[in-house]
Short mmCIF file of C-alpha atoms in Angstrom, two decimals:
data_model
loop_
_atom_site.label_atom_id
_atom_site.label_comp_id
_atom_site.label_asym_id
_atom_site.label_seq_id
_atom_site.Cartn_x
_atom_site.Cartn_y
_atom_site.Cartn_z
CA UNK A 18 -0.01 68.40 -51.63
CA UNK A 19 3.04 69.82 -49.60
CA UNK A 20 4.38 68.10 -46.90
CA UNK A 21 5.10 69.62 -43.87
CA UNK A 22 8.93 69.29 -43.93
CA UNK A 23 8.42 70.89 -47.80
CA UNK A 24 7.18 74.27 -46.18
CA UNK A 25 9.20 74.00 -43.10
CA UNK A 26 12.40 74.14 -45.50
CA UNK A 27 10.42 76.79 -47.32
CA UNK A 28 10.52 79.07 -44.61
CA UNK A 29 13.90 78.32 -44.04
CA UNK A 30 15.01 79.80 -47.04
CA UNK A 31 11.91 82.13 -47.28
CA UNK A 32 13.47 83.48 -43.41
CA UNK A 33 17.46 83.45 -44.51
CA UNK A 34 17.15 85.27 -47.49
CA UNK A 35 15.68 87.97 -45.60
CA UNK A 36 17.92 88.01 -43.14
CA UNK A 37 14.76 87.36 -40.62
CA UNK A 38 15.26 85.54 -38.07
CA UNK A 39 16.70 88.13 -36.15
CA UNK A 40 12.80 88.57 -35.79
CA UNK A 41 12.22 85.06 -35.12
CA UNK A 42 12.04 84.69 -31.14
CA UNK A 43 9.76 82.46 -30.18
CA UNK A 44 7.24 85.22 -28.51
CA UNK A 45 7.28 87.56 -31.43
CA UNK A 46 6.06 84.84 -33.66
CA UNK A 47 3.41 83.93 -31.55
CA UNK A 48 2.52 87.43 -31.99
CA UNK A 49 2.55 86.97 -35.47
CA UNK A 50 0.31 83.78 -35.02
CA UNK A 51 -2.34 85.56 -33.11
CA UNK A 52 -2.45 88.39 -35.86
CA UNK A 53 -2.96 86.04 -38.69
CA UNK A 54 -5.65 83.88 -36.61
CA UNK A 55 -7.41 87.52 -35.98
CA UNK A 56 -7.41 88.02 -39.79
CA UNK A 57 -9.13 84.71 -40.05
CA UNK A 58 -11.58 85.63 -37.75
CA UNK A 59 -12.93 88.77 -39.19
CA UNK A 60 -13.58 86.86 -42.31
CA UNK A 61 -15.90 84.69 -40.12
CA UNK A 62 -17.38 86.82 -37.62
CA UNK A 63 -20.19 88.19 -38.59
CA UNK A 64 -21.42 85.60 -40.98
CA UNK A 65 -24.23 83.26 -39.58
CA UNK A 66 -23.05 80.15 -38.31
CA UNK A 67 -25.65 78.23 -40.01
CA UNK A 68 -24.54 79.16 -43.66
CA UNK A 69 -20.57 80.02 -42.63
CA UNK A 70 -19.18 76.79 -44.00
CA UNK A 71 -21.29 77.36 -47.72
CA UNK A 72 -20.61 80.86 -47.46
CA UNK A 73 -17.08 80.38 -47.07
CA UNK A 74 -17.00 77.93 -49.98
CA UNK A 75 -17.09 80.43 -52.43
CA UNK A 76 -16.33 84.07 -53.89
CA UNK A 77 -15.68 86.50 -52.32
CA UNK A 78 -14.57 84.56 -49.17
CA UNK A 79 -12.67 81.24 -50.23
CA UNK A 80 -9.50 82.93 -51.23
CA UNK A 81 -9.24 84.56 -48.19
CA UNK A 82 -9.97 81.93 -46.20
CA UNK A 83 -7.31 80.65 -48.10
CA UNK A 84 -4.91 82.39 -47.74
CA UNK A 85 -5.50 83.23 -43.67
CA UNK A 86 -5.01 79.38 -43.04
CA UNK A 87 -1.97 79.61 -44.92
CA UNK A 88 -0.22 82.06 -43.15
CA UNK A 89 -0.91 80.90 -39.77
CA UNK A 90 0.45 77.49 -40.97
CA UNK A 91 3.09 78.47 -42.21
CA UNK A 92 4.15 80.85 -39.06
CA UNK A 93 2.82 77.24 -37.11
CA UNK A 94 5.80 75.94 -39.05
CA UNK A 95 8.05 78.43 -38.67
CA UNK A 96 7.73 78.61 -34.71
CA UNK A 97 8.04 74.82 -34.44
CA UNK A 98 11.37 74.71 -36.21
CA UNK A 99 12.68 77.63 -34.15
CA UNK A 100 11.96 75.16 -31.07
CA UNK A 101 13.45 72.24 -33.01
CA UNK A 102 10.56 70.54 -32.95
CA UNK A 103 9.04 67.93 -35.36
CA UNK A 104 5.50 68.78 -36.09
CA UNK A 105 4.48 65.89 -37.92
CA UNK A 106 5.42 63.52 -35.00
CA UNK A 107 4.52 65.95 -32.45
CA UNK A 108 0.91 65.96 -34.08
CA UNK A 109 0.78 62.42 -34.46
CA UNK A 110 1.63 61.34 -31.03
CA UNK A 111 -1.34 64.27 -29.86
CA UNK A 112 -3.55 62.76 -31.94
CA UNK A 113 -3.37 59.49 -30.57
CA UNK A 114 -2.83 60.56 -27.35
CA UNK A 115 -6.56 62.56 -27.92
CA UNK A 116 -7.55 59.27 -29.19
CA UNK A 117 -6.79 57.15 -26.06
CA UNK A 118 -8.21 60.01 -23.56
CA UNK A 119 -11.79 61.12 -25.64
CA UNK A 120 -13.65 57.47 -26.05
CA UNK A 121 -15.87 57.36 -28.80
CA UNK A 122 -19.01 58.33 -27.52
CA UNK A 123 -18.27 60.53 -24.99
CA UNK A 124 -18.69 64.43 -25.57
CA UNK A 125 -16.04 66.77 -26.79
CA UNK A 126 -13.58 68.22 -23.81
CA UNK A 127 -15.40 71.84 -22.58
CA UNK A 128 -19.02 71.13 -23.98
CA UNK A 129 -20.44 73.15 -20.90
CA UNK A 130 -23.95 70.71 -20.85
CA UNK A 131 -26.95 72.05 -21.75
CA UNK B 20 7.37 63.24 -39.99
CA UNK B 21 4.14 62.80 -40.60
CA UNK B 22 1.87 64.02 -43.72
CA UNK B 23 -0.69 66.91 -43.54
CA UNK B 24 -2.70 64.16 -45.46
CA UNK B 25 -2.62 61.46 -43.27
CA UNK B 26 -3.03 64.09 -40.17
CA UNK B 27 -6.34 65.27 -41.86
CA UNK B 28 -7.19 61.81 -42.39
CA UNK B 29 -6.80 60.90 -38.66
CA UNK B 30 -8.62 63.86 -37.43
CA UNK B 31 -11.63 62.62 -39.95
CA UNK B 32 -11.67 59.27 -38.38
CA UNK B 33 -10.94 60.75 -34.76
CA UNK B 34 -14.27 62.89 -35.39
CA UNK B 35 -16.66 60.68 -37.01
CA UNK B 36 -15.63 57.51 -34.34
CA UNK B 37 -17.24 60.43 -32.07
CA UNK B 38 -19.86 61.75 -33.66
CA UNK B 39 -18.62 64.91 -33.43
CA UNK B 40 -18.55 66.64 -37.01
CA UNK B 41 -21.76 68.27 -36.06
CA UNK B 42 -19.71 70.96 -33.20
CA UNK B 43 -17.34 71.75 -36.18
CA UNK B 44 -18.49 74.40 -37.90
CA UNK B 45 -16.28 77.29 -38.96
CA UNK B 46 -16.86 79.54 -36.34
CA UNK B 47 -16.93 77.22 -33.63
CA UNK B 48 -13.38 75.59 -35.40
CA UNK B 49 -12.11 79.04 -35.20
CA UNK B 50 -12.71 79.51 -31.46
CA UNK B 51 -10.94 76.23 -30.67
CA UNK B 52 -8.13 77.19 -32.48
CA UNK B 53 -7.90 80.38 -30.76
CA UNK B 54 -8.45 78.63 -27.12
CA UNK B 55 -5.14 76.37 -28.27
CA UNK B 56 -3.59 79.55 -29.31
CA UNK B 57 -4.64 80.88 -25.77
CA UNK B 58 -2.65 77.61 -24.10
CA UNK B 59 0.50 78.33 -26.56
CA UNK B 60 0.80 82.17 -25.32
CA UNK B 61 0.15 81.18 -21.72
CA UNK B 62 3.56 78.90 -21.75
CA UNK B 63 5.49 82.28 -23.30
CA UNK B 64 3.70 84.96 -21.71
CA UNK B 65 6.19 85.63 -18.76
CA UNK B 66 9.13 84.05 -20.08
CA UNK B 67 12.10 86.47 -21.18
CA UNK B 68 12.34 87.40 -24.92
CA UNK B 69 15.95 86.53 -25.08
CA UNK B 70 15.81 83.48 -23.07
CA UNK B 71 12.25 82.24 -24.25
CA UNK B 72 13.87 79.91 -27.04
CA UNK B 73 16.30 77.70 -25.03
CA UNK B 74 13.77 78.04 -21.95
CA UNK B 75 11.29 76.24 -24.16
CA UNK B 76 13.83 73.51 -25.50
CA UNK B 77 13.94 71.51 -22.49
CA UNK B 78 11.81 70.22 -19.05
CA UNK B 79 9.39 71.31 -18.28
CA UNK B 80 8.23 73.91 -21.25
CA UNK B 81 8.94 71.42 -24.55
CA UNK B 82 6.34 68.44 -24.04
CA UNK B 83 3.95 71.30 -23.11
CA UNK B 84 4.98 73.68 -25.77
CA UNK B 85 5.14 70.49 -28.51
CA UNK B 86 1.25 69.57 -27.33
CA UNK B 87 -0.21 73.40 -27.56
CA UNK B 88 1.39 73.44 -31.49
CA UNK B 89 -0.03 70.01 -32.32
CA UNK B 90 -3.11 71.27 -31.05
CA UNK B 91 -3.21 74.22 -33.09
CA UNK B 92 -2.38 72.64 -35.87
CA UNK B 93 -4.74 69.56 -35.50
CA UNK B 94 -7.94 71.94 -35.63
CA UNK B 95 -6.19 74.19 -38.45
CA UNK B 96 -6.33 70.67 -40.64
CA UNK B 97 -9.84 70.01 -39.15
CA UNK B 98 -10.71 73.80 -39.93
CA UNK B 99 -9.45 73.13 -43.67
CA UNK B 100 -11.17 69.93 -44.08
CA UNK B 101 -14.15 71.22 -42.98
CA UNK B 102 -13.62 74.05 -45.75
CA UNK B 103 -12.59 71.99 -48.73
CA UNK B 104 -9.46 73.57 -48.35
CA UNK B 105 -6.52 71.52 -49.55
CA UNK B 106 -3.75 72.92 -46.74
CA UNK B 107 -0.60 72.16 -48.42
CA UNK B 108 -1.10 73.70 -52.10
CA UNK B 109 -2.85 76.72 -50.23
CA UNK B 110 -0.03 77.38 -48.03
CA UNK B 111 2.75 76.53 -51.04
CA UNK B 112 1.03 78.77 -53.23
CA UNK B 113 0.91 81.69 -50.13
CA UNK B 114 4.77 81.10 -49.18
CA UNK B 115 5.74 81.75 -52.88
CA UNK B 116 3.44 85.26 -53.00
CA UNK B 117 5.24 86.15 -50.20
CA UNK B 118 8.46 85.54 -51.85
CA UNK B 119 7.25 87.66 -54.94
CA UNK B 120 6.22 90.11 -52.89
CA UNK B 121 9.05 90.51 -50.02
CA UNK B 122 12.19 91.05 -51.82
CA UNK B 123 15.22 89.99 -50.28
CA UNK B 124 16.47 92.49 -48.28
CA UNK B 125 13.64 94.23 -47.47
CA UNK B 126 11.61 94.61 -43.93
CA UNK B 127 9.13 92.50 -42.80
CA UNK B 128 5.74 93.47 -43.20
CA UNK B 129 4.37 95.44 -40.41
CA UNK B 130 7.41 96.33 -38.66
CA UNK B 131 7.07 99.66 -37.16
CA UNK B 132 10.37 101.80 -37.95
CA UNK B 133 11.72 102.24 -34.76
CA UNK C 19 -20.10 99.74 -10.84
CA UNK C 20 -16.11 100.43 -10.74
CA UNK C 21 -14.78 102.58 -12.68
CA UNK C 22 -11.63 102.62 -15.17
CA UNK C 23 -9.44 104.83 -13.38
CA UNK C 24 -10.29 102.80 -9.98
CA UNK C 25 -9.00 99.41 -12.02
CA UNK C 26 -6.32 100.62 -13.28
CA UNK C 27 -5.04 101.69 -9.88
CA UNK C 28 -6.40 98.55 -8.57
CA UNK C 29 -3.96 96.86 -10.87
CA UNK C 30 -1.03 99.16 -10.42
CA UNK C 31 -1.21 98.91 -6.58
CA UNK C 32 -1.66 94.41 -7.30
CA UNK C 33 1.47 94.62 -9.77
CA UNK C 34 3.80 96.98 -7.31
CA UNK C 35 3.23 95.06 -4.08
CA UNK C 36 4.06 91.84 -5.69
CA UNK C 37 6.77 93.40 -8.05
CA UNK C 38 5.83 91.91 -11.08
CA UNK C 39 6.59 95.52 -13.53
CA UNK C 40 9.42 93.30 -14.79
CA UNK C 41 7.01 91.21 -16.53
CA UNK C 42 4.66 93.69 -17.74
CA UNK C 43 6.46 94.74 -20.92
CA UNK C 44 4.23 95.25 -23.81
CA UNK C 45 4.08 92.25 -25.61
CA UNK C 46 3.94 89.65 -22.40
CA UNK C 47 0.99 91.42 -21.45
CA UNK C 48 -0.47 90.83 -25.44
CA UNK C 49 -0.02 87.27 -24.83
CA UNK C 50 -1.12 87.49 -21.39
CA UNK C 51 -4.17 89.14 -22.66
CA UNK C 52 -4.44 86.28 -25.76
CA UNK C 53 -4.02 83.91 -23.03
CA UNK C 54 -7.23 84.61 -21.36
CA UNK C 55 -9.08 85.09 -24.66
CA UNK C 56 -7.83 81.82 -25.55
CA UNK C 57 -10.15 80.64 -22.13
CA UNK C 58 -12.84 82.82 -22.92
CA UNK C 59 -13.46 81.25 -26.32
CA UNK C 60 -13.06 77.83 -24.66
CA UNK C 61 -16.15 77.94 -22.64
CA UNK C 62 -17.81 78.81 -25.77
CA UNK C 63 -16.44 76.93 -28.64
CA UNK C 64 -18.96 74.10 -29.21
CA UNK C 65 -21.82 75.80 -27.70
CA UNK C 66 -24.93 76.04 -30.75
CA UNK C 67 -24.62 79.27 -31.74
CA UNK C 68 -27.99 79.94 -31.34
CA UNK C 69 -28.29 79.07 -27.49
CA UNK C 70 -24.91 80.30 -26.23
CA UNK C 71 -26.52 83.69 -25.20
CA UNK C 72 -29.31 81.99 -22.68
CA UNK C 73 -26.75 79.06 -21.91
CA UNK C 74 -24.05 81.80 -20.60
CA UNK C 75 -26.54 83.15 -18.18
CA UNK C 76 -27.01 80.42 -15.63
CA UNK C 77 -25.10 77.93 -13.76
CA UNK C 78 -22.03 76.68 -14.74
CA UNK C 79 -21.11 78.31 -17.94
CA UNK C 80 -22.15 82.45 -16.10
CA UNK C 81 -19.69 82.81 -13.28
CA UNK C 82 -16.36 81.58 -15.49
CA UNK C 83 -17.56 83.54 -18.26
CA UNK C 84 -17.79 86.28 -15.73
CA UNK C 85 -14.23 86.13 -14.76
CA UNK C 86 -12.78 85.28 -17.74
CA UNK C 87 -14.45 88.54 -19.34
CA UNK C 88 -12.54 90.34 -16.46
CA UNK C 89 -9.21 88.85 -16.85
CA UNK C 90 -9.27 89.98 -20.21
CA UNK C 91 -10.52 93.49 -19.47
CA UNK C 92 -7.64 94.10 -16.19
CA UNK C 93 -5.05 93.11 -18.39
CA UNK C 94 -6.18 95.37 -20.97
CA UNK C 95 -6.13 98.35 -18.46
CA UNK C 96 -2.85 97.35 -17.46
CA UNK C 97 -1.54 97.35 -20.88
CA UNK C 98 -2.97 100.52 -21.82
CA UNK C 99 -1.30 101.99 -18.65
CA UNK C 100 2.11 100.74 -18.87
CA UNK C 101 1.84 102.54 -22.49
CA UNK C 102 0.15 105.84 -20.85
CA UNK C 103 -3.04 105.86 -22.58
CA UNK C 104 -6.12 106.84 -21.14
CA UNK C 105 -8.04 103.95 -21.78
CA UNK C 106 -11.65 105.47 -21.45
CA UNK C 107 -10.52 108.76 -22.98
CA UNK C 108 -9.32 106.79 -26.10
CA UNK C 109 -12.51 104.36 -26.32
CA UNK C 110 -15.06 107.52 -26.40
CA UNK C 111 -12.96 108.94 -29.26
CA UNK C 112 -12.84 105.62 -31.07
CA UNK C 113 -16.24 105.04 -30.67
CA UNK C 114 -17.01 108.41 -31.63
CA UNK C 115 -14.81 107.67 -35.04
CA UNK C 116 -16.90 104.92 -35.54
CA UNK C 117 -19.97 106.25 -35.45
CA UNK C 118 -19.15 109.23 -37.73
CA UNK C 119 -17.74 106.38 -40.15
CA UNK C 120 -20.82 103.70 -40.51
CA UNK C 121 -23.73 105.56 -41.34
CA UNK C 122 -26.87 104.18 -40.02
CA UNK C 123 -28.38 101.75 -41.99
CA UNK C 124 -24.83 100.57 -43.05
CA UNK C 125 -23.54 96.76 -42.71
CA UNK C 126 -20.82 96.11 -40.57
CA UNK C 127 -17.56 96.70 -41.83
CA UNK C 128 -16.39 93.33 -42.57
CA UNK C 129 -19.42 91.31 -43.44
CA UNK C 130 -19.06 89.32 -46.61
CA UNK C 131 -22.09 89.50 -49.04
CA UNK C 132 -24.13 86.48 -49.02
CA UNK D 30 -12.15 109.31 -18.24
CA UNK D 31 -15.41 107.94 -19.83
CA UNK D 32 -16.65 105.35 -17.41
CA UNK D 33 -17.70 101.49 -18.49
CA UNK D 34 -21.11 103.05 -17.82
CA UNK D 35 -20.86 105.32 -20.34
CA UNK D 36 -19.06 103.26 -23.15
CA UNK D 37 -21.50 100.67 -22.76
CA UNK D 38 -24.43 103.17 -23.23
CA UNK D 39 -22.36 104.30 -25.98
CA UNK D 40 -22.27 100.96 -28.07
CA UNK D 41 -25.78 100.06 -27.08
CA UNK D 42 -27.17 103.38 -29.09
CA UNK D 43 -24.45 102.90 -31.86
CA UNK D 44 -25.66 99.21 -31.94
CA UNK D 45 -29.30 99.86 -31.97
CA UNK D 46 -29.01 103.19 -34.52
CA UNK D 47 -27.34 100.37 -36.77
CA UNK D 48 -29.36 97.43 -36.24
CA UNK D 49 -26.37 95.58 -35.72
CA UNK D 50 -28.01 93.73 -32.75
CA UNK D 51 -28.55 90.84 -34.72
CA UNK D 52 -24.65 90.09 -35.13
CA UNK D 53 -24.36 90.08 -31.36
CA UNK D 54 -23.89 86.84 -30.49
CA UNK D 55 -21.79 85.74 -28.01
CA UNK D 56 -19.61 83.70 -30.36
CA UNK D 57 -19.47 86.20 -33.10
CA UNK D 58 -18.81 89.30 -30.72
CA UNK D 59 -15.93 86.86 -29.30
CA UNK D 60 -14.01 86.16 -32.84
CA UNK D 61 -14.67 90.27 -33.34
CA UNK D 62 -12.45 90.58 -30.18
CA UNK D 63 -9.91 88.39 -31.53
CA UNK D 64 -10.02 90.03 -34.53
CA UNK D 65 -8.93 93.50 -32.82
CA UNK D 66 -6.62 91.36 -30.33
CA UNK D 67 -5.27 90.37 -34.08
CA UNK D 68 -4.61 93.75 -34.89
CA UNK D 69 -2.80 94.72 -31.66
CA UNK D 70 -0.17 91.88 -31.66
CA UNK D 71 0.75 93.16 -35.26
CA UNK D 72 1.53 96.24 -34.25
CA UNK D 73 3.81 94.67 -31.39
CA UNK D 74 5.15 91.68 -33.33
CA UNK D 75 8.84 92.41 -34.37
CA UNK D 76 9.19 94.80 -32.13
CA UNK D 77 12.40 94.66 -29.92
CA UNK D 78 10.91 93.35 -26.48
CA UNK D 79 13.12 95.99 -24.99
CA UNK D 80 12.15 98.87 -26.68
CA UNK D 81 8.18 98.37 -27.32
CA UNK D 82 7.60 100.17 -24.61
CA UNK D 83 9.32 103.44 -25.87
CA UNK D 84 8.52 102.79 -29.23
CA UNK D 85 4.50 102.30 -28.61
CA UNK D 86 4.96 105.77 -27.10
CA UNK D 87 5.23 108.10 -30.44
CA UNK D 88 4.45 107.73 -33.49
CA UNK D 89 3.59 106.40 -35.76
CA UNK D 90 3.13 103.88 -33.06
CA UNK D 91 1.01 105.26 -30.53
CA UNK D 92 -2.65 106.24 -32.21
CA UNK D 93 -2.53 102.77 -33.83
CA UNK D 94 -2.17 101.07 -30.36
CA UNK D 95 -4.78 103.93 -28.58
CA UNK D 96 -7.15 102.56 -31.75
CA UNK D 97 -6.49 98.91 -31.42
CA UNK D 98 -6.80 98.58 -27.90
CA UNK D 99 -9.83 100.28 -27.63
CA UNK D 100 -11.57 98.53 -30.15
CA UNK D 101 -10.61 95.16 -28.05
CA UNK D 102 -12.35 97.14 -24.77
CA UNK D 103 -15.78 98.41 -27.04
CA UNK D 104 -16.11 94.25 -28.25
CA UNK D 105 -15.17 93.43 -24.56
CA UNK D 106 -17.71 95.67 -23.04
CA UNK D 107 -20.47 94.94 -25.92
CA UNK D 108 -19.85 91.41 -25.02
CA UNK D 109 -20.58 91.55 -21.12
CA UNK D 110 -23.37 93.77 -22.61
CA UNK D 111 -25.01 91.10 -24.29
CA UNK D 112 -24.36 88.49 -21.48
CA UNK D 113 -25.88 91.03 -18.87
CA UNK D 114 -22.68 91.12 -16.89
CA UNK D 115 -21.75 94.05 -15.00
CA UNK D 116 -18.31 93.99 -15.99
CA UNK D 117 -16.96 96.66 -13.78
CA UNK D 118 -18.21 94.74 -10.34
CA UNK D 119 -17.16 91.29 -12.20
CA UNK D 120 -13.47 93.12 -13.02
CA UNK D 121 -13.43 94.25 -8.80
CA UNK D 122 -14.31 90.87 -7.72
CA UNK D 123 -11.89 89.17 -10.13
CA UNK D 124 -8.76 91.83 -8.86
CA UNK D 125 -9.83 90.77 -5.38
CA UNK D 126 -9.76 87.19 -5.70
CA UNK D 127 -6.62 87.77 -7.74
CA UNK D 128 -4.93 89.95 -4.82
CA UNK D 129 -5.86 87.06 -2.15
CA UNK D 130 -4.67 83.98 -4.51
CA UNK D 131 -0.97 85.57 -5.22
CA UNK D 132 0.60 86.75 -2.07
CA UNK D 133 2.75 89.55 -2.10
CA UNK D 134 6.31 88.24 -3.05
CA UNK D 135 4.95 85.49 -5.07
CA UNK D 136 6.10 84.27 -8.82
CA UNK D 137 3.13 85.01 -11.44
CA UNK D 138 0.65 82.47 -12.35
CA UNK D 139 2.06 80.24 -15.21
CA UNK D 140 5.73 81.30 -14.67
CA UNK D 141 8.15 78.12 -15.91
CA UNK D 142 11.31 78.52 -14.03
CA UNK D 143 13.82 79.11 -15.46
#
C-alpha cells in the first residue's frame, strides 16, 4: 500500500509538471474536493442503504467507488501540503484526541436520540 | 508521518471499542464526510483567495484547518474500510491515470476557457 | 409562503446594509453554501435510514433541520443573483428539461443496477 | 418567476408520474444535493476568484451554472417537500433571525481575522 508521503510527493510532481499550482489556492481546491465528494455521492444516492455496502462491492459500482475515493484523497493530499501540513501526524493526534473525548460506550457525536 | 494502514487500523479499534460499526454504512459514511467537508469550507469561505494560504498557516486558522482535514480523511479511511477498498493502491493506481491522461502541458480538467 | 423574488431582495437589502458584497464573490458563496450542507447532513448522518423521515418531524431534530434547509436555500438565491440568473425562471426550465428527458416509467438517472 | 409553490408542485407530479417516491429519503435526497452542489463547484474550481463573476456570465459558462444551480434548488425544495417544511416561511424566519443576530456594520459569521 502507498503511504501518504508516497502520494503527497506524487502530486508534487503530478502538480509541477503541469505547471498547476498556479491553480492550487487553498479555496479552489476545496472546490475541487467538494466536486469529487459529489461524484461519490451520486454513485451512492439512490441505492438502498440496506444493500449499499454489497452493492458497492461489486461491478458495476466498485471501480467507481474506487476511483471517487481516490481522487478526493489525493486532492485531501494535495490541499494539506499546500498548507504545509503533515497529514499523517495531523490524523494521528485527531484520532487520539477523538479517542480521549468519545468514551467507549457513549453514542457517536450528533446522534439526534430517538 | 503516519501510515494510511495504521490510521485504518486505529479507526477499526476506535469503532469497535464503541460499538459503533453498525452507524457506518456507506451512505451514512458519506454524509459525515461531507459534514467535515462542510467544517473545512466554513474556515475558507470568507477568507481572500490570495491571502487564504498564509491566512491559514498560522493562529488561529491552522490547528482548526489541520483538525477539519484529519477529519475528512479519518472517515475517507473508515469509508474505504468499510468498502474493502485498499486506499493507497486505489489512489496510486488513480494518480498514474491521471498522469496518462493529462499530458504535461495541458489544462486541467474542467477549467472553463476564460 | 414567500416568494423567490421577495428572498432574494430580502438578501440583497441583509448583504447591502451590512456591506458584506465584498465577500459574496462566486466561489465564497459555493463554500458558504457547502458549508451549510456540510450541517445539514450532520443532523442526519447516523440517523437509520429508514426512520430519518418521521425522526425529522418532531422535536429536536425539525426546527434545525428547518433552518439549516434555509441557509442553504438564501445562499443559493444569493448566488444565483450576484450571477443574474433568475433563479425560479431557470428551475421551471430545468425541470421542464427533465421531465421531457426521463420518460415515465424510467429509473433515475444514476441508479446502479442491482 | 416561478414561485417555491409552483416548483414544488412541479417535482411532486414529476416525482409521482415516475414513481420515484420511493428514493425520497431524507438521506438519499441529501447526497443528491451534494451531488449537484458537486457539479457547481466544478464549474467554479480554477476559476480566477477575480474574474468568476464575469466569466459565469457568458458562455460557455453561464447555462451550465443556470443548470447546476437549479438542480441544487429542485433537490432542496423536494427535500423540505418530503420533511413537510414550508420552506419559503422557514427561509423568512431564518433571514429574520439572521438580520437581528448580525448588526449592521458587523464582520460575517465565521470570518478569521486576518
Amino acid at each position: 500500500m502507498a503511504d501518504l508521503i508516497e502520494l503527497r510527493d506524487g502530486m508534487r510532481s503530478f502538480t509541477e509538471e503541469r505547471d498547476w499550482s498556479r491553480f492550487h489556492d487553498p479555496k479552489s481546491l476545496i472546490l475541487a474536493l467538494v466536486g469529487e465528494v459529489g461524484e461519490l455521492s451520486e454513485l451512492f444516492q439512490w441505492l438502498p442503504a440496506e444493500t449499499a455496502q454489497e452493492l458497492a462491492n461489486r461491478e458495476p459500482l466498485r471501480p467507481r467507488a474506487e476511483e471517487e475515493i481516490s481522487d478526493i484523497l489525493l486532492y485531501l493530499i494535495r490541499l494539506a501540503d499546500v498548507l504545509d501540513i503533515d497529514l499523517g501526524d495531523a490524523a494521528e493526534r485527531k484520532l487520539a484526541a477523538s479517542s480521549q473525548k468519545h468514551t467507549p460506550g457513549s453514542q457517536p457525536h450528533k446522534v439526534i436520540p430517538g
